[in-house]
PDB file of C-alpha atoms and ligand atoms in Angstrom:
ATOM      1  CA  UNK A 175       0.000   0.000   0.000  1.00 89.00           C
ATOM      2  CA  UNK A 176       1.467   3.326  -1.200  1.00 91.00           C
ATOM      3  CA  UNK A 177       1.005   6.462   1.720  1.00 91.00           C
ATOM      4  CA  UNK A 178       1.434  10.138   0.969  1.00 88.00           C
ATOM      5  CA  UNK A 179       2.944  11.317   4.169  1.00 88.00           C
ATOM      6  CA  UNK A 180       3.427  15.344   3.622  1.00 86.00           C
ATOM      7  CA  UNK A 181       3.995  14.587   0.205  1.00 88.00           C
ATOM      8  CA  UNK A 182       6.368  12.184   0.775  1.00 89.00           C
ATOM      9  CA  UNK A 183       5.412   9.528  -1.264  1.00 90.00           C
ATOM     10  CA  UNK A 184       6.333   5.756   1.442  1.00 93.00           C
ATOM     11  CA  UNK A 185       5.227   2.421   1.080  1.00 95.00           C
ATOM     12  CA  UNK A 186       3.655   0.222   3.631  1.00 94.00           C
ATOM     13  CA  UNK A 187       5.362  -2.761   4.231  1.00 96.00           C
ATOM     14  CA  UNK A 188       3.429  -5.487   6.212  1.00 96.00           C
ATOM     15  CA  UNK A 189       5.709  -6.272   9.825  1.00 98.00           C
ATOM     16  CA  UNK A 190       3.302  -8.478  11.778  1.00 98.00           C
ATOM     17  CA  UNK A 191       0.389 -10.441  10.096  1.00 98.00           C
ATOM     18  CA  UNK A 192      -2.850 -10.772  11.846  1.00 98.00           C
ATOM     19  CA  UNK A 193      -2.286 -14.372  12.196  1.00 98.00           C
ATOM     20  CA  UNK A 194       1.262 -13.788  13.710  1.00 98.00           C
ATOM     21  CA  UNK A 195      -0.602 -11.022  16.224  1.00 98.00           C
ATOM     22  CA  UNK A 196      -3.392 -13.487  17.823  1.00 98.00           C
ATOM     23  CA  UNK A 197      -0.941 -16.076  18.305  1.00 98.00           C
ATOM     24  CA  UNK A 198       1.306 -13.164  20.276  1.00 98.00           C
ATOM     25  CA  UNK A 199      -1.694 -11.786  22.251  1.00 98.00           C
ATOM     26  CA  UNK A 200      -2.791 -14.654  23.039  1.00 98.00           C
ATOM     27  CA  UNK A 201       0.594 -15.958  24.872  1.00 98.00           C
ATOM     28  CA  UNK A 202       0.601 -12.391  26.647  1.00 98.00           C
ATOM     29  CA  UNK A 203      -2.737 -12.988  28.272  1.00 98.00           C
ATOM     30  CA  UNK A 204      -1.739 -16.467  29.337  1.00 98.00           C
ATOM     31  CA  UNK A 205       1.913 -14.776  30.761  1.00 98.00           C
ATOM     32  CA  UNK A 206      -0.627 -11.846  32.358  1.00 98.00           C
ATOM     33  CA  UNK A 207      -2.632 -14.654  33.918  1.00 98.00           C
ATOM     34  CA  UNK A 208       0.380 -16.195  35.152  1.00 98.00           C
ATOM     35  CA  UNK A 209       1.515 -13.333  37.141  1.00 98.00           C
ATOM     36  CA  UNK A 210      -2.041 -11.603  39.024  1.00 98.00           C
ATOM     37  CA  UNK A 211      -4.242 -13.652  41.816  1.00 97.00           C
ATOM     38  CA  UNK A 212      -7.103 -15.729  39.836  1.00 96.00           C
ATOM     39  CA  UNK A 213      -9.539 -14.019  42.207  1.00 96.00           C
ATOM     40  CA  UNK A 214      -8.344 -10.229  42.421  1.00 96.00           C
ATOM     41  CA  UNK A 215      -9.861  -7.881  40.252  1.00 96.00           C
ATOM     42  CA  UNK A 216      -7.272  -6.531  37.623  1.00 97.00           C
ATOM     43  CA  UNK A 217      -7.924  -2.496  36.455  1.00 97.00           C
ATOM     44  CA  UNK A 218      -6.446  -2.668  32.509  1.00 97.00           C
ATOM     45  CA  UNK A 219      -6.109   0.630  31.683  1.00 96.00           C
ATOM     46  CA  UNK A 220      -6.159   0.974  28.359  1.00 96.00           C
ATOM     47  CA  UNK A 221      -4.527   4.062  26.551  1.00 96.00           C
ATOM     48  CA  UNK A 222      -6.610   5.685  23.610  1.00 93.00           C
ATOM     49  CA  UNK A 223      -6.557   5.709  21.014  1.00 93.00           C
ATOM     50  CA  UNK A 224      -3.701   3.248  19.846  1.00 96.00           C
ATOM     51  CA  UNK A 225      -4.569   0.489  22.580  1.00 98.00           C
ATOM     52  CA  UNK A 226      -8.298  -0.314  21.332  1.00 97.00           C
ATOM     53  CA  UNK A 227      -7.608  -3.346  19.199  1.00 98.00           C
ATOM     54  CA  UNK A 228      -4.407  -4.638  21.418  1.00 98.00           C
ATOM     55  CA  UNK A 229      -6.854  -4.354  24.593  1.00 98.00           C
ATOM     56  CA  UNK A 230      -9.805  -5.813  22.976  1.00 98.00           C
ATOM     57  CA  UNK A 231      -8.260  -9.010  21.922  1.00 98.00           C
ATOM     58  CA  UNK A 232      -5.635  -8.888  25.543  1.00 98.00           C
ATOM     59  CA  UNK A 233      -8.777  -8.517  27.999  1.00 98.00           C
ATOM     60  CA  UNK A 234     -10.364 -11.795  25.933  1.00 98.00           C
ATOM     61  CA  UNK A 235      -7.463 -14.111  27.405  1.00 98.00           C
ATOM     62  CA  UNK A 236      -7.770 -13.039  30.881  1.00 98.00           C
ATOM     63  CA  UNK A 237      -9.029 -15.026  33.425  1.00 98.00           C
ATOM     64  CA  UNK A 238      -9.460 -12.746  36.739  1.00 98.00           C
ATOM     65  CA  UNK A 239     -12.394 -10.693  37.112  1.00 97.00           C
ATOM     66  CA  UNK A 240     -11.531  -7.835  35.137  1.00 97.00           C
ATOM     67  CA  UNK A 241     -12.423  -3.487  34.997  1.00 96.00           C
ATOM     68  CA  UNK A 242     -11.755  -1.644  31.775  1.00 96.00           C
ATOM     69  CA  UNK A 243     -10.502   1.913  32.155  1.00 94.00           C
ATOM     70  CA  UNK A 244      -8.965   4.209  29.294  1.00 93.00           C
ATOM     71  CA  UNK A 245      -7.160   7.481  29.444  1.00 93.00           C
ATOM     72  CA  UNK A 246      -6.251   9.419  26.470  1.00 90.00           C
ATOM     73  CA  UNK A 247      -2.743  10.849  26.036  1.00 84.00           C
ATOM     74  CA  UNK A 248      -1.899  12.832  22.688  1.00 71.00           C
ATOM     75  CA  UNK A 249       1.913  13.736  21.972  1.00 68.00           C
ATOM     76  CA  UNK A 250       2.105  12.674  18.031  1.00 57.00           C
ATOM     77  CA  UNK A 251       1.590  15.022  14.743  1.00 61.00           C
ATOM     78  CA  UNK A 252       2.150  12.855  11.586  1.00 65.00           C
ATOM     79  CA  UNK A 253       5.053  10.877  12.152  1.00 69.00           C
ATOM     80  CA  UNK A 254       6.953  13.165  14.166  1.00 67.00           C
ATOM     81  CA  UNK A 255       7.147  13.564  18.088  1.00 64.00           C
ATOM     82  CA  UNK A 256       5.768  16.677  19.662  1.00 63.00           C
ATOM     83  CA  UNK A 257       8.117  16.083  22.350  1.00 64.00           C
ATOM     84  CA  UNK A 258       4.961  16.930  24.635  1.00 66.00           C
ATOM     85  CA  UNK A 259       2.303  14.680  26.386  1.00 73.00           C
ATOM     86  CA  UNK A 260      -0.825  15.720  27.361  1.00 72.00           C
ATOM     87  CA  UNK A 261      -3.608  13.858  29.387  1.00 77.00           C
ATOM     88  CA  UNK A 262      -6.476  14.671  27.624  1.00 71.00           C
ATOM     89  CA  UNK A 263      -9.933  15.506  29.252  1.00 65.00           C
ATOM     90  CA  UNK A 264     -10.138  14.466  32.555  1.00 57.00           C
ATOM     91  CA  UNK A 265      -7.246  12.937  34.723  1.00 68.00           C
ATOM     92  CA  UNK A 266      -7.467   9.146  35.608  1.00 78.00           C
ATOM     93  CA  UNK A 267     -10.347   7.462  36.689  1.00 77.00           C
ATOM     94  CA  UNK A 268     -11.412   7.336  40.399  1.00 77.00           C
ATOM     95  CA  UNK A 269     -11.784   4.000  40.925  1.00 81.00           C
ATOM     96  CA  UNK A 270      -7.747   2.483  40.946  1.00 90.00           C
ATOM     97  CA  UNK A 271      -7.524   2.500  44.924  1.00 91.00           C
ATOM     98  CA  UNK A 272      -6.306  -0.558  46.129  1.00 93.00           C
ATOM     99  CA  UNK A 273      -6.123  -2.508  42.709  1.00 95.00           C
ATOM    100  CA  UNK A 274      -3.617  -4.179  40.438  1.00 97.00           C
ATOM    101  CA  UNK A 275      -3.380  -1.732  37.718  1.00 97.00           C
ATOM    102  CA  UNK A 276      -2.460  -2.980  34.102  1.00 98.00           C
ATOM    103  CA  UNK A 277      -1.294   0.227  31.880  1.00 98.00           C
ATOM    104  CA  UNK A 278      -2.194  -1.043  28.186  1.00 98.00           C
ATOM    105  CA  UNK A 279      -0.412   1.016  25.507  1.00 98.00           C
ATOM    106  CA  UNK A 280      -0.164   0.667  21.667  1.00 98.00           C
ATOM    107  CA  UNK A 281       3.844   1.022  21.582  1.00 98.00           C
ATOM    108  CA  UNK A 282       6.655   2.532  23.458  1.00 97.00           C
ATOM    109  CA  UNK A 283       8.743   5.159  21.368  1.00 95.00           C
ATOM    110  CA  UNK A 284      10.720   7.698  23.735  1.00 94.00           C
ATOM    111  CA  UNK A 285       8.726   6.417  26.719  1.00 95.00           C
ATOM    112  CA  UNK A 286       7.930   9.877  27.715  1.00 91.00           C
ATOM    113  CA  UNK A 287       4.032   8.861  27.824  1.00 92.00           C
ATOM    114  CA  UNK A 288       4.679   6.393  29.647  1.00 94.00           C
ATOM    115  CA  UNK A 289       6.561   8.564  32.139  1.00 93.00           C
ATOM    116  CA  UNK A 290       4.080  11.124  32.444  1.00 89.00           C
ATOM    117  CA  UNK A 291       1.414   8.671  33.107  1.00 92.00           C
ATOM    118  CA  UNK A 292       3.544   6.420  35.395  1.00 93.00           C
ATOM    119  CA  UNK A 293       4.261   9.587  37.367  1.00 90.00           C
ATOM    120  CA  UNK A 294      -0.183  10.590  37.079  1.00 87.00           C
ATOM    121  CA  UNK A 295      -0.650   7.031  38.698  1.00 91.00           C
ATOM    122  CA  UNK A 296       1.511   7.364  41.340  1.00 88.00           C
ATOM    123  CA  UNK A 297      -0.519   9.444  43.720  1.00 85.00           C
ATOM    124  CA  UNK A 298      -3.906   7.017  42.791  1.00 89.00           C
ATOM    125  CA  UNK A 299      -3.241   4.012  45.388  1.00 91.00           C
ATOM    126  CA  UNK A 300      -2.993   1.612  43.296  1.00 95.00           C
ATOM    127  CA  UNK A 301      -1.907  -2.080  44.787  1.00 96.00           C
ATOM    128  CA  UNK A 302       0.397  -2.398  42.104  1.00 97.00           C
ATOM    129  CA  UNK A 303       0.723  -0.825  38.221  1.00 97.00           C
ATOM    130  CA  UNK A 304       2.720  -2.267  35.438  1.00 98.00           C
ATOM    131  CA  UNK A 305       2.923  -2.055  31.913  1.00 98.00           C
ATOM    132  CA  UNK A 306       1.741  -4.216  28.660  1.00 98.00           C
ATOM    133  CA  UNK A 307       2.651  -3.233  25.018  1.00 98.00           C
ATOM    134  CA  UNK A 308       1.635  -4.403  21.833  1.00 98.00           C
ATOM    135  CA  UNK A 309       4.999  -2.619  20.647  1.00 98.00           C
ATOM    136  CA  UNK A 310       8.105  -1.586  21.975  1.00 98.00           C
ATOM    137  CA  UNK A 311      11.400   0.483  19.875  1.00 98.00           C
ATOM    138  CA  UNK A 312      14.170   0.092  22.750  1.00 97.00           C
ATOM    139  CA  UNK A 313      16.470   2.493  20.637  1.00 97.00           C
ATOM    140  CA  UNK A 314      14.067   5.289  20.637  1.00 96.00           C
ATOM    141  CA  UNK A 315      13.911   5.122  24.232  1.00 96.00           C
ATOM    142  CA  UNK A 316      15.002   8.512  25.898  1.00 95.00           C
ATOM    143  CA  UNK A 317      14.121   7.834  29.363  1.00 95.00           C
ATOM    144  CA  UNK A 318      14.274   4.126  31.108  1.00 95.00           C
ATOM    145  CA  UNK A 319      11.039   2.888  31.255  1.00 94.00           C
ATOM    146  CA  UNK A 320      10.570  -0.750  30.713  1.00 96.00           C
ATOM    147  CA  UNK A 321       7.373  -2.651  29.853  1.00 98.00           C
ATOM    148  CA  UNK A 322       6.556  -6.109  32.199  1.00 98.00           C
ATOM    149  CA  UNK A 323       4.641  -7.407  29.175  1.00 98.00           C
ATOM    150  CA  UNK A 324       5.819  -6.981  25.684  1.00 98.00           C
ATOM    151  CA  UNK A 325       3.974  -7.677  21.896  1.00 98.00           C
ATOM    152  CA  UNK A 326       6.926  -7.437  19.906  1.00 98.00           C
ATOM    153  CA  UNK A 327      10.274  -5.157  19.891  1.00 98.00           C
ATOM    154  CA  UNK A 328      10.836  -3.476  16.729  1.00 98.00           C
ATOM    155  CA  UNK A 329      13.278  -0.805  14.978  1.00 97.00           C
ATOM    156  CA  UNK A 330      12.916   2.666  15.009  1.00 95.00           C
ATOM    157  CA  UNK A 331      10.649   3.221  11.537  1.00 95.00           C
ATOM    158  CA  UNK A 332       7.019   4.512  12.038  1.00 96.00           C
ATOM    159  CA  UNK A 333       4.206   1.856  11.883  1.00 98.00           C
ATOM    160  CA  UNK A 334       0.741   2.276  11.696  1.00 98.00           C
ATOM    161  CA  UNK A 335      -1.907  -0.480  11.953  1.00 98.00           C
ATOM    162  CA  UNK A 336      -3.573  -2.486  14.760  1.00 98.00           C
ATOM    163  CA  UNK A 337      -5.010   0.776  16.650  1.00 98.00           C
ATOM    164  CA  UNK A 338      -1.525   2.664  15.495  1.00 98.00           C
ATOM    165  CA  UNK A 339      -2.922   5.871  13.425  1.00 96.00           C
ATOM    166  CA  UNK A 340      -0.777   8.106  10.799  1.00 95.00           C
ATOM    167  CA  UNK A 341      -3.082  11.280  11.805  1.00 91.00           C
ATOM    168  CA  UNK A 342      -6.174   9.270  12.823  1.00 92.00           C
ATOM    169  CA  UNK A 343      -6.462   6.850   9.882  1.00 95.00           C
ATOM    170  CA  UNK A 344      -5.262   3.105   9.519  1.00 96.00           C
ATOM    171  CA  UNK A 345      -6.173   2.230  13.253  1.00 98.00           C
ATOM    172  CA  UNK A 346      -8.449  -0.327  11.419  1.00 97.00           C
ATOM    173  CA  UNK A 347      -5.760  -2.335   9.613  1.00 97.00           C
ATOM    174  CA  UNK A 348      -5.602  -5.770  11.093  1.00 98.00           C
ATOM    175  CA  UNK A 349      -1.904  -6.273  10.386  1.00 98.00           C
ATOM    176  CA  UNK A 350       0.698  -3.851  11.585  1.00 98.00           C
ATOM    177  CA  UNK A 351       2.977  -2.089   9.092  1.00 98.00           C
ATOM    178  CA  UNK A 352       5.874   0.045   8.640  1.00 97.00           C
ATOM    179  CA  UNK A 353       6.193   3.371   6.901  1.00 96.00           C
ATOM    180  CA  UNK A 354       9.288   3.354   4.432  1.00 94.00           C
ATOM    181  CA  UNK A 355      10.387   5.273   2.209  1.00 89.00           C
ATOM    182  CA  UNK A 356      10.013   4.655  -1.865  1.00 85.00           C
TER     183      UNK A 356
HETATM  184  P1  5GP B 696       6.354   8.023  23.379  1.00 69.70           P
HETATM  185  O1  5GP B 696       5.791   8.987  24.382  1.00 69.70           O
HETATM  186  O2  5GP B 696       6.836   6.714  23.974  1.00 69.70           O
HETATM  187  O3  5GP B 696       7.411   8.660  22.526  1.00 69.70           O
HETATM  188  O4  5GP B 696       5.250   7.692  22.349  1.00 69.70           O
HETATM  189  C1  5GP B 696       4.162   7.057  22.720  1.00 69.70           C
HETATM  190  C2  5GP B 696       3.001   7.279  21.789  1.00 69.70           C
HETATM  191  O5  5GP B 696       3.367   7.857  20.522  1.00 69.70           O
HETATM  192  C3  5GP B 696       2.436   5.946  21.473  1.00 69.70           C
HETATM  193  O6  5GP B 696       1.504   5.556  22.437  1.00 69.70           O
HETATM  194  C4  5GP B 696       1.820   6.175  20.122  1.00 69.70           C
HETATM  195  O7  5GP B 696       0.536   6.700  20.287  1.00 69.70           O
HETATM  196  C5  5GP B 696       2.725   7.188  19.469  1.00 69.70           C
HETATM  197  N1  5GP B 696       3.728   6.508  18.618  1.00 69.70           N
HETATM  198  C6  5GP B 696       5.034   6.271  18.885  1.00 69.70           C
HETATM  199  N2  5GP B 696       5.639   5.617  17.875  1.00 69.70           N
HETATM  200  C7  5GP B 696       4.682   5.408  16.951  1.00 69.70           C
HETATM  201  C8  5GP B 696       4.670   4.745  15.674  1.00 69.70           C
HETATM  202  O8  5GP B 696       5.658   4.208  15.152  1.00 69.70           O
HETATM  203  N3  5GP B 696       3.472   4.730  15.019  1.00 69.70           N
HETATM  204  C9  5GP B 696       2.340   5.312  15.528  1.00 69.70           C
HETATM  205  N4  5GP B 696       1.247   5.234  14.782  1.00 69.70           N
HETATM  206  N5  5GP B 696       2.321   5.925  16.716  1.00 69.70           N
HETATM  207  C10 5GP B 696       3.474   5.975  17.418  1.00 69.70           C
HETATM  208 MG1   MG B 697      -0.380   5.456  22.387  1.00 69.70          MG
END
């Protein structure tokens, strides 16, 4: 598939097939299973919009009793880093007091999302917060911030797909792909 980015005419180039993305998610719910009490309630906290396919398919392989949260954080324009993260709307929601909070994210570039929500959480209570990520590019990491669950590690080219948006489209794609250029 052929993507005007700017102008920049890039190709699409298929990373990780739909089939090759159940059969991951699916081993990260069984590893998330693994690690919480059966019988506590886990609080996934999924992070708009990227997370909404990842989360949808994660919470289907989990096995405690389970609360779905989101928060929305917005720090991309095109492909390009604003360098800032907002929390969007409202702050968290109410209701992490005393739970095992799992932060569900799309992909981990610089991490600084991450941080800033990490660092939002930390006044909320929670019994215990870590990370999943469909995604993770360890060489665009600028501060050290390390997923407990991860999809896949990749490079450092942009990919849309899966929930993962170029400026709101191609969330839809079931496949993940990566911008390159022609
Ligand atoms: P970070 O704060 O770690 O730099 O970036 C986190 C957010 O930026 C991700 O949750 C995601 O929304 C967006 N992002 C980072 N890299 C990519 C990418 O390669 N493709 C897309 N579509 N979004 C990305
Ligand atoms: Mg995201």
């Amino acid at each position: 598939m052929n993507i005007d980015v700017n102008g920049t005419p890039m190709r699409a180039r298929s990373l990780f097939t739909e089939v090759q993305i159940r059969a991951r998610v699916t081993q990260l719910s069984q590893e998330i299973n693994r690690t919480y009490p059966p019988d506590e309630v886990l609080v996934v906290l999924m992070v708009l919009h990227g997370a909404l396919l990842f989360t949808a398919d994660l919470v289907r392989g989990l096995a405690m009793p389970t609360v779905i949260e989101s928060v929305r954080l917005k720090s991309y324009q095109g492909t390009q880093s604003t360098g800032r993260v907002d929390i969007v709307g409202d702050t968290l929601p109410a209701s992490l007091a005393g739970c095992h909070v799992l932060v569900v994210e799309d992909i981990i570039d610089t991490g600084r999302s991450m941080e800033t929500l990490l660092a939002h959480l930390e006044g909320a209570g929670a019994k215990s917060v870590r990370i999943a990520t469909l995604l993770d590019k360890p060489e665009a990491h600028e501060v050290d911030i390390k997923a407990d669950f991860i999809g896949f590690s990749i490079g450092r080219n942009f990919v849309i797909g899966y929930g993962l948006d170029l400026d709101g489209r191609y969330r839809n794609l079931p496949y993940v792909a990566e911008l390159i250029k022609t």
